[in-house]
Amino acid sequence: MKTLIDRILKEGKCFEGGILKVDKFINHQMDPNLMKQVAVELIRRYASTDINKIITVEASGIAPAIMMGFLLDLPVVFAKKKKPSTMVDMLSTTVVSFTKQREYHVCISSEYLTKDDKVLFVDDFLAYGNAAKGIIDLCRQAGAELVGTGFIIEKAFQNGRKVIEEAGVRCESLAIIESLDNCEIRIRQ
Ligand code: 5GP
């Protein structure tokens, strides 16, 4: 997606350890217009599929997910990183955090992910595929169908796509980073 790629090249910043900072327009300050274009493109790619719900993980996945849910008129559910005291019946799993280098639990009320759901998982980044692995597990527990995954940015050198595709799930991303070596952003064109 050219607009997105141009923006990453112009405003993205590299950090040690293969981290790309895009908090000027994606995950801190956000550009709603770009987010809408991201949602439209992901919707186009999944146009031939049957989806009844968008699923994400808090917090950075919520913006693209809600934009897709709005455009498709579908509910959006985000997996929570802290179990609310009011949540009685829930599905939970463990995820390794790439940016924080630790494990955390994510949960979803079993009321909002069920065997009747056909879901699309959306997130800002695909790195090692750990968040996706967690969602795959939650869908398995719920008996829901995971129709596919969609990411704004994929860091190809961290191989998350392999994890997703080996689980038999479709993977789409809108900007593919080949490398961040020497703090230079190399994007597949
Ligand atoms: P994964 O679960 O695929 O290993 O990592 C994806 C998650 O880690 C995303 O939810 C994203 O928020 C975070 N993440 C991974 N890599 C980066 C990065 O380079 N920059 C930022 N800002 N977040 C990242």
PDB file of N, CA, C and O in Angstrom, residues 4-76:
ATOM      1  N   LEU A   4       0.934   4.102   2.684  1.00  0.00           N
ATOM      2  CA  LEU A   4       1.454   3.618   3.960  1.00  0.00           C
ATOM      3  C   LEU A   4       2.978   3.474   3.899  1.00  0.00           C
ATOM      4  O   LEU A   4       3.699   3.927   4.802  1.00  0.00           O
ATOM      5  N   ILE A   5       3.470   2.888   2.809  1.00  0.00           N
ATOM      6  CA  ILE A   5       4.917   2.689   2.653  1.00  0.00           C
ATOM      7  C   ILE A   5       5.652   4.041   2.662  1.00  0.00           C
ATOM      8  O   ILE A   5       6.646   4.226   3.368  1.00  0.00           O
ATOM      9  N   ASP A   6       5.095   5.006   1.923  1.00  0.00           N
ATOM     10  CA  ASP A   6       5.728   6.338   1.879  1.00  0.00           C
ATOM     11  C   ASP A   6       5.779   6.961   3.267  1.00  0.00           C
ATOM     12  O   ASP A   6       6.758   7.573   3.663  1.00  0.00           O
ATOM     13  N   ARG A   7       4.710   6.764   4.000  1.00  0.00           N
ATOM     14  CA  ARG A   7       4.621   7.345   5.345  1.00  0.00           C
ATOM     15  C   ARG A   7       5.635   6.693   6.296  1.00  0.00           C
ATOM     16  O   ARG A   7       6.273   7.381   7.085  1.00  0.00           O
ATOM     17  N   ILE A   8       5.777   5.375   6.174  1.00  0.00           N
ATOM     18  CA  ILE A   8       6.740   4.668   7.033  1.00  0.00           C
ATOM     19  C   ILE A   8       8.158   5.160   6.714  1.00  0.00           C
ATOM     20  O   ILE A   8       8.955   5.434   7.607  1.00  0.00           O
ATOM     21  N   LEU A   9       8.453   5.282   5.423  1.00  0.00           N
ATOM     22  CA  LEU A   9       9.794   5.722   5.030  1.00  0.00           C
ATOM     23  C   LEU A   9      10.061   7.148   5.491  1.00  0.00           C
ATOM     24  O   LEU A   9      11.176   7.501   5.868  1.00  0.00           O
ATOM     25  N   LYS A  10       9.018   7.974   5.498  1.00  0.00           N
ATOM     26  CA  LYS A  10       9.176   9.379   5.862  1.00  0.00           C
ATOM     27  C   LYS A  10       9.206   9.586   7.379  1.00  0.00           C
ATOM     28  O   LYS A  10      10.019  10.337   7.901  1.00  0.00           O
ATOM     29  N   GLU A  11       8.318   8.868   8.092  1.00  0.00           N
ATOM     30  CA  GLU A  11       8.128   9.195   9.509  1.00  0.00           C
ATOM     31  C   GLU A  11       8.470   8.074  10.487  1.00  0.00           C
ATOM     32  O   GLU A  11       8.444   8.278  11.693  1.00  0.00           O
ATOM     33  N   GLY A  12       8.755   6.865   9.955  1.00  0.00           N
ATOM     34  CA  GLY A  12       9.110   5.766  10.844  1.00  0.00           C
ATOM     35  C   GLY A  12      10.539   5.908  11.360  1.00  0.00           C
ATOM     36  O   GLY A  12      11.386   6.513  10.700  1.00  0.00           O
ATOM     37  N   LYS A  13      10.762   5.351  12.560  1.00  0.00           N
ATOM     38  CA  LYS A  13      12.118   5.415  13.129  1.00  0.00           C
ATOM     39  C   LYS A  13      12.525   4.031  13.622  1.00  0.00           C
ATOM     40  O   LYS A  13      11.708   3.311  14.206  1.00  0.00           O
ATOM     41  N   CYS A  14      13.789   3.680  13.386  1.00  0.00           N
ATOM     42  CA  CYS A  14      14.294   2.367  13.819  1.00  0.00           C
ATOM     43  C   CYS A  14      14.882   2.436  15.204  1.00  0.00           C
ATOM     44  O   CYS A  14      15.525   3.411  15.551  1.00  0.00           O
ATOM     45  N   PHE A  15      14.684   1.340  15.941  1.00  0.00           N
ATOM     46  CA  PHE A  15      15.319   1.217  17.250  1.00  0.00           C
ATOM     47  C   PHE A  15      16.075  -0.099  17.310  1.00  0.00           C
ATOM     48  O   PHE A  15      15.771  -1.023  16.558  1.00  0.00           O
ATOM     49  N   GLU A  16      17.009  -0.175  18.235  1.00  0.00           N
ATOM     50  CA  GLU A  16      17.785  -1.405  18.429  1.00  0.00           C
ATOM     51  C   GLU A  16      16.857  -2.593  18.624  1.00  0.00           C
ATOM     52  O   GLU A  16      15.789  -2.437  19.247  1.00  0.00           O
ATOM     53  N   GLY A  17      17.246  -3.761  18.149  1.00  0.00           N
ATOM     54  CA  GLY A  17      16.468  -4.974  18.387  1.00  0.00           C
ATOM     55  C   GLY A  17      15.336  -5.162  17.395  1.00  0.00           C
ATOM     56  O   GLY A  17      14.375  -5.876  17.659  1.00  0.00           O
ATOM     57  N   GLY A  18      15.415  -4.514  16.257  1.00  0.00           N
ATOM     58  CA  GLY A  18      14.408  -4.720  15.215  1.00  0.00           C
ATOM     59  C   GLY A  18      13.063  -4.097  15.518  1.00  0.00           C
ATOM     60  O   GLY A  18      12.020  -4.632  15.155  1.00  0.00           O
ATOM     61  N   ILE A  19      13.087  -2.960  16.198  1.00  0.00           N
ATOM     62  CA  ILE A  19      11.823  -2.277  16.517  1.00  0.00           C
ATOM     63  C   ILE A  19      11.657  -1.058  15.613  1.00  0.00           C
ATOM     64  O   ILE A  19      12.590  -0.275  15.420  1.00  0.00           O
ATOM     65  N   LEU A  20      10.473  -0.951  15.063  1.00  0.00           N
ATOM     66  CA  LEU A  20      10.137   0.197  14.229  1.00  0.00           C
ATOM     67  C   LEU A  20       9.136   1.064  14.989  1.00  0.00           C
ATOM     68  O   LEU A  20       8.111   0.578  15.464  1.00  0.00           O
ATOM     69  N   LYS A  21       9.471   2.346  15.090  1.00  0.00           N
ATOM     70  CA  LYS A  21       8.569   3.256  15.806  1.00  0.00           C
ATOM     71  C   LYS A  21       7.735   4.023  14.781  1.00  0.00           C
ATOM     72  O   LYS A  21       8.290   4.696  13.912  1.00  0.00           O
ATOM     73  N   VAL A  22       6.423   3.881  14.907  1.00  0.00           N
ATOM     74  CA  VAL A  22       5.518   4.581  13.983  1.00  0.00           C
ATOM     75  C   VAL A  22       4.449   5.324  14.798  1.00  0.00           C
ATOM     76  O   VAL A  22       3.303   5.416  14.398  1.00  0.00           O
ATOM     77  N   ASP A  23       4.894   5.835  15.933  1.00  0.00           N
ATOM     78  CA  ASP A  23       3.901   6.415  16.843  1.00  0.00           C
ATOM     79  C   ASP A  23       3.484   7.831  16.468  1.00  0.00           C
ATOM     80  O   ASP A  23       2.706   8.458  17.161  1.00  0.00           O
ATOM     81  N   LYS A  24       3.979   8.315  15.346  1.00  0.00           N
ATOM     82  CA  LYS A  24       3.519   9.618  14.874  1.00  0.00           C
ATOM     83  C   LYS A  24       2.203   9.498  14.097  1.00  0.00           C
ATOM     84  O   LYS A  24       1.466  10.461  13.932  1.00  0.00           O
ATOM     85  N   PHE A  25       1.908   8.265  13.605  1.00  0.00           N
ATOM     86  CA  PHE A  25       0.700   8.138  12.782  1.00  0.00           C
ATOM     87  C   PHE A  25      -0.064   6.834  12.968  1.00  0.00           C
ATOM     88  O   PHE A  25      -1.177   6.698  12.489  1.00  0.00           O
ATOM     89  N   ILE A  26       0.499   5.850  13.706  1.00  0.00           N
ATOM     90  CA  ILE A  26      -0.228   4.576  13.848  1.00  0.00           C
ATOM     91  C   ILE A  26      -0.593   4.219  15.283  1.00  0.00           C
ATOM     92  O   ILE A  26      -1.747   3.896  15.568  1.00  0.00           O
ATOM     93  N   ASN A  27       0.374   4.252  16.194  1.00  0.00           N
ATOM     94  CA  ASN A  27       0.014   3.695  17.502  1.00  0.00           C
ATOM     95  C   ASN A  27       0.231   4.580  18.729  1.00  0.00           C
ATOM     96  O   ASN A  27       0.281   4.084  19.843  1.00  0.00           O
ATOM     97  N   HIS A  28       0.330   5.893  18.488  1.00  0.00           N
ATOM     98  CA  HIS A  28       0.283   6.809  19.646  1.00  0.00           C
ATOM     99  C   HIS A  28      -0.548   7.994  19.152  1.00  0.00           C
ATOM    100  O   HIS A  28      -1.756   8.035  19.339  1.00  0.00           O
ATOM    101  N   GLN A  29       0.085   8.918  18.432  1.00  0.00           N
ATOM    102  CA  GLN A  29      -0.722   9.824  17.619  1.00  0.00           C
ATOM    103  C   GLN A  29      -1.201   8.989  16.432  1.00  0.00           C
ATOM    104  O   GLN A  29      -0.424   8.185  15.897  1.00  0.00           O
ATOM    105  N   MET A  30      -2.478   9.165  16.059  1.00  0.00           N
ATOM    106  CA  MET A  30      -3.005   8.335  14.962  1.00  0.00           C
ATOM    107  C   MET A  30      -3.584   9.194  13.849  1.00  0.00           C
ATOM    108  O   MET A  30      -4.176  10.231  14.123  1.00  0.00           O
ATOM    109  N   ASP A  31      -3.419   8.732  12.631  1.00  0.00           N
ATOM    110  CA  ASP A  31      -3.967   9.432  11.478  1.00  0.00           C
ATOM    111  C   ASP A  31      -5.225   8.685  11.024  1.00  0.00           C
ATOM    112  O   ASP A  31      -5.129   7.623  10.404  1.00  0.00           O
ATOM    113  N   PRO A  32      -6.403   9.205  11.347  1.00  0.00           N
ATOM    114  CA  PRO A  32      -7.648   8.491  11.031  1.00  0.00           C
ATOM    115  C   PRO A  32      -7.842   8.269   9.534  1.00  0.00           C
ATOM    116  O   PRO A  32      -8.408   7.260   9.125  1.00  0.00           O
ATOM    117  N   ASN A  33      -7.321   9.198   8.740  1.00  0.00           N
ATOM    118  CA  ASN A  33      -7.493   9.052   7.305  1.00  0.00           C
ATOM    119  C   ASN A  33      -6.665   7.877   6.784  1.00  0.00           C
ATOM    120  O   ASN A  33      -7.151   7.054   5.998  1.00  0.00           O
ATOM    121  N   LEU A  34      -5.432   7.780   7.262  1.00  0.00           N
ATOM    122  CA  LEU A  34      -4.590   6.642   6.876  1.00  0.00           C
ATOM    123  C   LEU A  34      -5.209   5.348   7.404  1.00  0.00           C
ATOM    124  O   LEU A  34      -5.244   4.326   6.708  1.00  0.00           O
ATOM    125  N   MET A  35      -5.725   5.409   8.626  1.00  0.00           N
ATOM    126  CA  MET A  35      -6.329   4.224   9.238  1.00  0.00           C
ATOM    127  C   MET A  35      -7.534   3.771   8.402  1.00  0.00           C
ATOM    128  O   MET A  35      -7.776   2.578   8.241  1.00  0.00           O
ATOM    129  N   LYS A  36      -8.258   4.720   7.859  1.00  0.00           N
ATOM    130  CA  LYS A  36      -9.403   4.364   7.010  1.00  0.00           C
ATOM    131  C   LYS A  36      -8.906   3.673   5.732  1.00  0.00           C
ATOM    132  O   LYS A  36      -9.466   2.653   5.309  1.00  0.00           O
ATOM    133  N   GLN A  37      -7.837   4.207   5.162  1.00  0.00           N
ATOM    134  CA  GLN A  37      -7.297   3.584   3.938  1.00  0.00           C
ATOM    135  C   GLN A  37      -6.798   2.158   4.217  1.00  0.00           C
ATOM    136  O   GLN A  37      -6.955   1.262   3.397  1.00  0.00           O
ATOM    137  N   VAL A  38      -6.200   1.974   5.396  1.00  0.00           N
ATOM    138  CA  VAL A  38      -5.736   0.650   5.821  1.00  0.00           C
ATOM    139  C   VAL A  38      -6.935  -0.303   5.905  1.00  0.00           C
ATOM    140  O   VAL A  38      -6.911  -1.424   5.385  1.00  0.00           O
ATOM    141  N   ALA A  39      -7.998   0.165   6.534  1.00  0.00           N
ATOM    142  CA  ALA A  39      -9.192  -0.669   6.714  1.00  0.00           C
ATOM    143  C   ALA A  39      -9.816  -1.023   5.360  1.00  0.00           C
ATOM    144  O   ALA A  39     -10.179  -2.180   5.122  1.00  0.00           O
ATOM    145  N   VAL A  40      -9.890  -0.045   4.474  1.00  0.00           N
ATOM    146  CA  VAL A  40     -10.485  -0.280   3.149  1.00  0.00           C
ATOM    147  C   VAL A  40      -9.684  -1.350   2.394  1.00  0.00           C
ATOM    148  O   VAL A  40     -10.247  -2.256   1.776  1.00  0.00           O
ATOM    149  N   GLU A  41      -8.356  -1.254   2.489  1.00  0.00           N
ATOM    150  CA  GLU A  41      -7.515  -2.219   1.767  1.00  0.00           C
ATOM    151  C   GLU A  41      -7.653  -3.633   2.365  1.00  0.00           C
ATOM    152  O   GLU A  41      -7.738  -4.619   1.622  1.00  0.00           O
ATOM    153  N   LEU A  42      -7.691  -3.723   3.694  1.00  0.00           N
ATOM    154  CA  LEU A  42      -7.853  -5.057   4.296  1.00  0.00           C
ATOM    155  C   LEU A  42      -9.232  -5.634   3.946  1.00  0.00           C
ATOM    156  O   LEU A  42      -9.366  -6.827   3.670  1.00  0.00           O
ATOM    157  N   ILE A  43     -10.233  -4.772   3.923  1.00  0.00           N
ATOM    158  CA  ILE A  43     -11.583  -5.220   3.558  1.00  0.00           C
ATOM    159  C   ILE A  43     -11.594  -5.737   2.110  1.00  0.00           C
ATOM    160  O   ILE A  43     -12.176  -6.770   1.796  1.00  0.00           O
ATOM    161  N   ARG A  44     -10.879  -5.011   1.233  1.00  0.00           N
ATOM    162  CA  ARG A  44     -10.811  -5.433  -0.170  1.00  0.00           C
ATOM    163  C   ARG A  44     -10.171  -6.830  -0.282  1.00  0.00           C
ATOM    164  O   ARG A  44     -10.659  -7.696  -0.991  1.00  0.00           O
ATOM    165  N   ARG A  45      -9.096  -7.023   0.479  1.00  0.00           N
ATOM    166  CA  ARG A  45      -8.397  -8.322   0.393  1.00  0.00           C
ATOM    167  C   ARG A  45      -9.248  -9.480   0.912  1.00  0.00           C
ATOM    168  O   ARG A  45      -9.120 -10.601   0.468  1.00  0.00           O
ATOM    169  N   TYR A  46     -10.109  -9.184   1.887  1.00  0.00           N
ATOM    170  CA  TYR A  46     -10.928 -10.257   2.459  1.00  0.00           C
ATOM    171  C   TYR A  46     -12.374 -10.231   1.938  1.00  0.00           C
ATOM    172  O   TYR A  46     -13.244 -10.861   2.522  1.00  0.00           O
ATOM    173  N   ALA A  47     -12.561  -9.516   0.814  1.00  0.00           N
ATOM    174  CA  ALA A  47     -13.921  -9.313   0.303  1.00  0.00           C
ATOM    175  C   ALA A  47     -14.653 -10.611  -0.008  1.00  0.00           C
ATOM    176  O   ALA A  47     -15.878 -10.684   0.121  1.00  0.00           O
ATOM    177  N   SER A  48     -13.907 -11.639  -0.410  1.00  0.00           N
ATOM    178  CA  SER A  48     -14.590 -12.872  -0.829  1.00  0.00           C
ATOM    179  C   SER A  48     -14.850 -13.819   0.345  1.00  0.00           C
ATOM    180  O   SER A  48     -15.305 -14.934   0.145  1.00  0.00           O
ATOM    181  N   THR A  49     -14.536 -13.388   1.559  1.00  0.00           N
ATOM    182  CA  THR A  49     -14.692 -14.291   2.704  1.00  0.00           C
ATOM    183  C   THR A  49     -15.923 -13.927   3.520  1.00  0.00           C
ATOM    184  O   THR A  49     -16.480 -12.841   3.380  1.00  0.00           O
ATOM    185  N   ASP A  50     -16.290 -14.857   4.374  1.00  0.00           N
ATOM    186  CA  ASP A  50     -17.479 -14.665   5.205  1.00  0.00           C
ATOM    187  C   ASP A  50     -17.002 -14.414   6.646  1.00  0.00           C
ATOM    188  O   ASP A  50     -16.469 -15.319   7.291  1.00  0.00           O
ATOM    189  N   ILE A  51     -17.154 -13.163   7.092  1.00  0.00           N
ATOM    190  CA  ILE A  51     -16.669 -12.779   8.429  1.00  0.00           C
ATOM    191  C   ILE A  51     -17.840 -12.151   9.202  1.00  0.00           C
ATOM    192  O   ILE A  51     -18.607 -11.376   8.631  1.00  0.00           O
ATOM    193  N   ASN A  52     -17.962 -12.479  10.477  1.00  0.00           N
ATOM    194  CA  ASN A  52     -19.031 -11.809  11.245  1.00  0.00           C
ATOM    195  C   ASN A  52     -18.487 -11.011  12.429  1.00  0.00           C
ATOM    196  O   ASN A  52     -19.250 -10.418  13.178  1.00  0.00           O
ATOM    197  N   LYS A  53     -17.152 -11.011  12.575  1.00  0.00           N
ATOM    198  CA  LYS A  53     -16.583 -10.294  13.727  1.00  0.00           C
ATOM    199  C   LYS A  53     -15.108  -9.976  13.478  1.00  0.00           C
ATOM    200  O   LYS A  53     -14.392 -10.769  12.870  1.00  0.00           O
ATOM    201  N   ILE A  54     -14.685  -8.810  13.979  1.00  0.00           N
ATOM    202  CA  ILE A  54     -13.265  -8.447  13.926  1.00  0.00           C
ATOM    203  C   ILE A  54     -12.715  -8.625  15.334  1.00  0.00           C
ATOM    204  O   ILE A  54     -13.339  -8.204  16.312  1.00  0.00           O
ATOM    205  N   ILE A  55     -11.529  -9.229  15.422  1.00  0.00           N
ATOM    206  CA  ILE A  55     -10.931  -9.459  16.727  1.00  0.00           C
ATOM    207  C   ILE A  55      -9.532  -8.831  16.744  1.00  0.00           C
ATOM    208  O   ILE A  55      -8.847  -8.796  15.720  1.00  0.00           O
ATOM    209  N   THR A  56      -9.144  -8.271  17.884  1.00  0.00           N
ATOM    210  CA  THR A  56      -7.805  -7.708  18.011  1.00  0.00           C
ATOM    211  C   THR A  56      -7.337  -7.855  19.448  1.00  0.00           C
ATOM    212  O   THR A  56      -8.022  -8.473  20.272  1.00  0.00           O
ATOM    213  N   VAL A  57      -6.143  -7.316  19.739  1.00  0.00           N
ATOM    214  CA  VAL A  57      -5.609  -7.320  21.099  1.00  0.00           C
ATOM    215  C   VAL A  57      -5.388  -5.861  21.477  1.00  0.00           C
ATOM    216  O   VAL A  57      -4.912  -5.073  20.651  1.00  0.00           O
ATOM    217  N   GLU A  58      -5.728  -5.515  22.724  1.00  0.00           N
ATOM    218  CA  GLU A  58      -5.491  -4.126  23.108  1.00  0.00           C
ATOM    219  C   GLU A  58      -3.991  -3.863  23.192  1.00  0.00           C
ATOM    220  O   GLU A  58      -3.236  -4.777  23.470  1.00  0.00           O
ATOM    221  N   ALA A  59      -3.485  -2.664  22.941  1.00  0.00           N
ATOM    222  CA  ALA A  59      -4.253  -1.512  22.608  1.00  0.00           C
ATOM    223  C   ALA A  59      -4.101  -1.117  21.128  1.00  0.00           C
ATOM    224  O   ALA A  59      -5.043  -0.625  20.524  1.00  0.00           O
ATOM    225  N   SER A  60      -2.929  -1.371  20.548  1.00  0.00           N
ATOM    226  CA  SER A  60      -2.665  -0.779  19.230  1.00  0.00           C
ATOM    227  C   SER A  60      -3.483  -1.370  18.090  1.00  0.00           C
ATOM    228  O   SER A  60      -3.571  -0.767  17.024  1.00  0.00           O
ATOM    229  N   GLY A  61      -4.075  -2.542  18.294  1.00  0.00           N
ATOM    230  CA  GLY A  61      -4.869  -3.128  17.225  1.00  0.00           C
ATOM    231  C   GLY A  61      -6.277  -2.541  17.152  1.00  0.00           C
ATOM    232  O   GLY A  61      -6.988  -2.737  16.154  1.00  0.00           O
ATOM    233  N   ILE A  62      -6.661  -1.827  18.202  1.00  0.00           N
ATOM    234  CA  ILE A  62      -8.060  -1.381  18.274  1.00  0.00           C
ATOM    235  C   ILE A  62      -8.404  -0.380  17.163  1.00  0.00           C
ATOM    236  O   ILE A  62      -9.482  -0.449  16.578  1.00  0.00           O
ATOM    237  N   ALA A  63      -7.471   0.522  16.854  1.00  0.00           N
ATOM    238  CA  ALA A  63      -7.773   1.546  15.841  1.00  0.00           C
ATOM    239  C   ALA A  63      -8.101   0.935  14.470  1.00  0.00           C
ATOM    240  O   ALA A  63      -9.175   1.208  13.915  1.00  0.00           O
ATOM    241  N   PRO A  64      -7.212   0.088  13.889  1.00  0.00           N
ATOM    242  CA  PRO A  64      -7.593  -0.497  12.597  1.00  0.00           C
ATOM    243  C   PRO A  64      -8.815  -1.404  12.706  1.00  0.00           C
ATOM    244  O   PRO A  64      -9.643  -1.455  11.782  1.00  0.00           O
ATOM    245  N   ALA A  65      -8.954  -2.094  13.849  1.00  0.00           N
ATOM    246  CA  ALA A  65     -10.080  -3.024  13.997  1.00  0.00           C
ATOM    247  C   ALA A  65     -11.411  -2.272  14.025  1.00  0.00           C
ATOM    248  O   ALA A  65     -12.369  -2.669  13.360  1.00  0.00           O
ATOM    249  N   ILE A  66     -11.464  -1.191  14.781  1.00  0.00           N
ATOM    250  CA  ILE A  66     -12.740  -0.464  14.901  1.00  0.00           C
ATOM    251  C   ILE A  66     -13.097   0.191  13.564  1.00  0.00           C
ATOM    252  O   ILE A  66     -14.264   0.288  13.190  1.00  0.00           O
ATOM    253  N   MET A  67     -12.066   0.612  12.829  1.00  0.00           N
ATOM    254  CA  MET A  67     -12.310   1.223  11.526  1.00  0.00           C
ATOM    255  C   MET A  67     -12.907   0.173  10.578  1.00  0.00           C
ATOM    256  O   MET A  67     -13.852   0.447   9.846  1.00  0.00           O
ATOM    257  N   MET A  68     -12.390  -1.040  10.610  1.00  0.00           N
ATOM    258  CA  MET A  68     -12.941  -2.104   9.761  1.00  0.00           C
ATOM    259  C   MET A  68     -14.347  -2.467  10.202  1.00  0.00           C
ATOM    260  O   MET A  68     -15.245  -2.644   9.380  1.00  0.00           O
ATOM    261  N   GLY A  69     -14.527  -2.573  11.520  1.00  0.00           N
ATOM    262  CA  GLY A  69     -15.846  -2.925  12.036  1.00  0.00           C
ATOM    263  C   GLY A  69     -16.883  -1.884  11.638  1.00  0.00           C
ATOM    264  O   GLY A  69     -18.009  -2.212  11.264  1.00  0.00           O
ATOM    265  N   PHE A  70     -16.462  -0.620  11.692  1.00  0.00           N
ATOM    266  CA  PHE A  70     -17.372   0.471  11.315  1.00  0.00           C
ATOM    267  C   PHE A  70     -17.760   0.353   9.840  1.00  0.00           C
ATOM    268  O   PHE A  70     -18.933   0.399   9.487  1.00  0.00           O
ATOM    269  N   LEU A  71     -16.745   0.157   8.984  1.00  0.00           N
ATOM    270  CA  LEU A  71     -17.014   0.107   7.540  1.00  0.00           C
ATOM    271  C   LEU A  71     -17.813  -1.131   7.139  1.00  0.00           C
ATOM    272  O   LEU A  71     -18.601  -1.094   6.198  1.00  0.00           O
ATOM    273  N   LEU A  72     -17.612  -2.228   7.863  1.00  0.00           N
ATOM    274  CA  LEU A  72     -18.301  -3.478   7.516  1.00  0.00           C
ATOM    275  C   LEU A  72     -19.589  -3.673   8.324  1.00  0.00           C
ATOM    276  O   LEU A  72     -20.319  -4.641   8.103  1.00  0.00           O
ATOM    277  N   ASP A  73     -19.798  -2.765   9.274  1.00  0.00           N
ATOM    278  CA  ASP A  73     -20.948  -2.882  10.167  1.00  0.00           C
ATOM    279  C   ASP A  73     -20.919  -4.215  10.931  1.00  0.00           C
ATOM    280  O   ASP A  73     -21.901  -4.954  10.984  1.00  0.00           O
ATOM    281  N   LEU A  74     -19.738  -4.513  11.477  1.00  0.00           N
ATOM    282  CA  LEU A  74     -19.560  -5.752  12.235  1.00  0.00           C
ATOM    283  C   LEU A  74     -19.058  -5.428  13.646  1.00  0.00           C
ATOM    284  O   LEU A  74     -18.371  -4.418  13.833  1.00  0.00           O
ATOM    285  N   PRO A  75     -19.340  -6.271  14.625  1.00  0.00           N
ATOM    286  CA  PRO A  75     -18.812  -6.037  15.966  1.00  0.00           C
ATOM    287  C   PRO A  75     -17.303  -6.259  16.023  1.00  0.00           C
ATOM    288  O   PRO A  75     -16.746  -7.041  15.245  1.00  0.00           O
ATOM    289  N   VAL A  76     -16.681  -5.546  16.927  1.00  0.00           N
ATOM    290  CA  VAL A  76     -15.230  -5.653  17.131  1.00  0.00           C
ATOM    291  C   VAL A  76     -15.011  -6.068  18.579  1.00  0.00           C
ATOM    292  O   VAL A  76     -15.596  -5.486  19.484  1.00  0.00           O
TER     293      VAL A  76
END
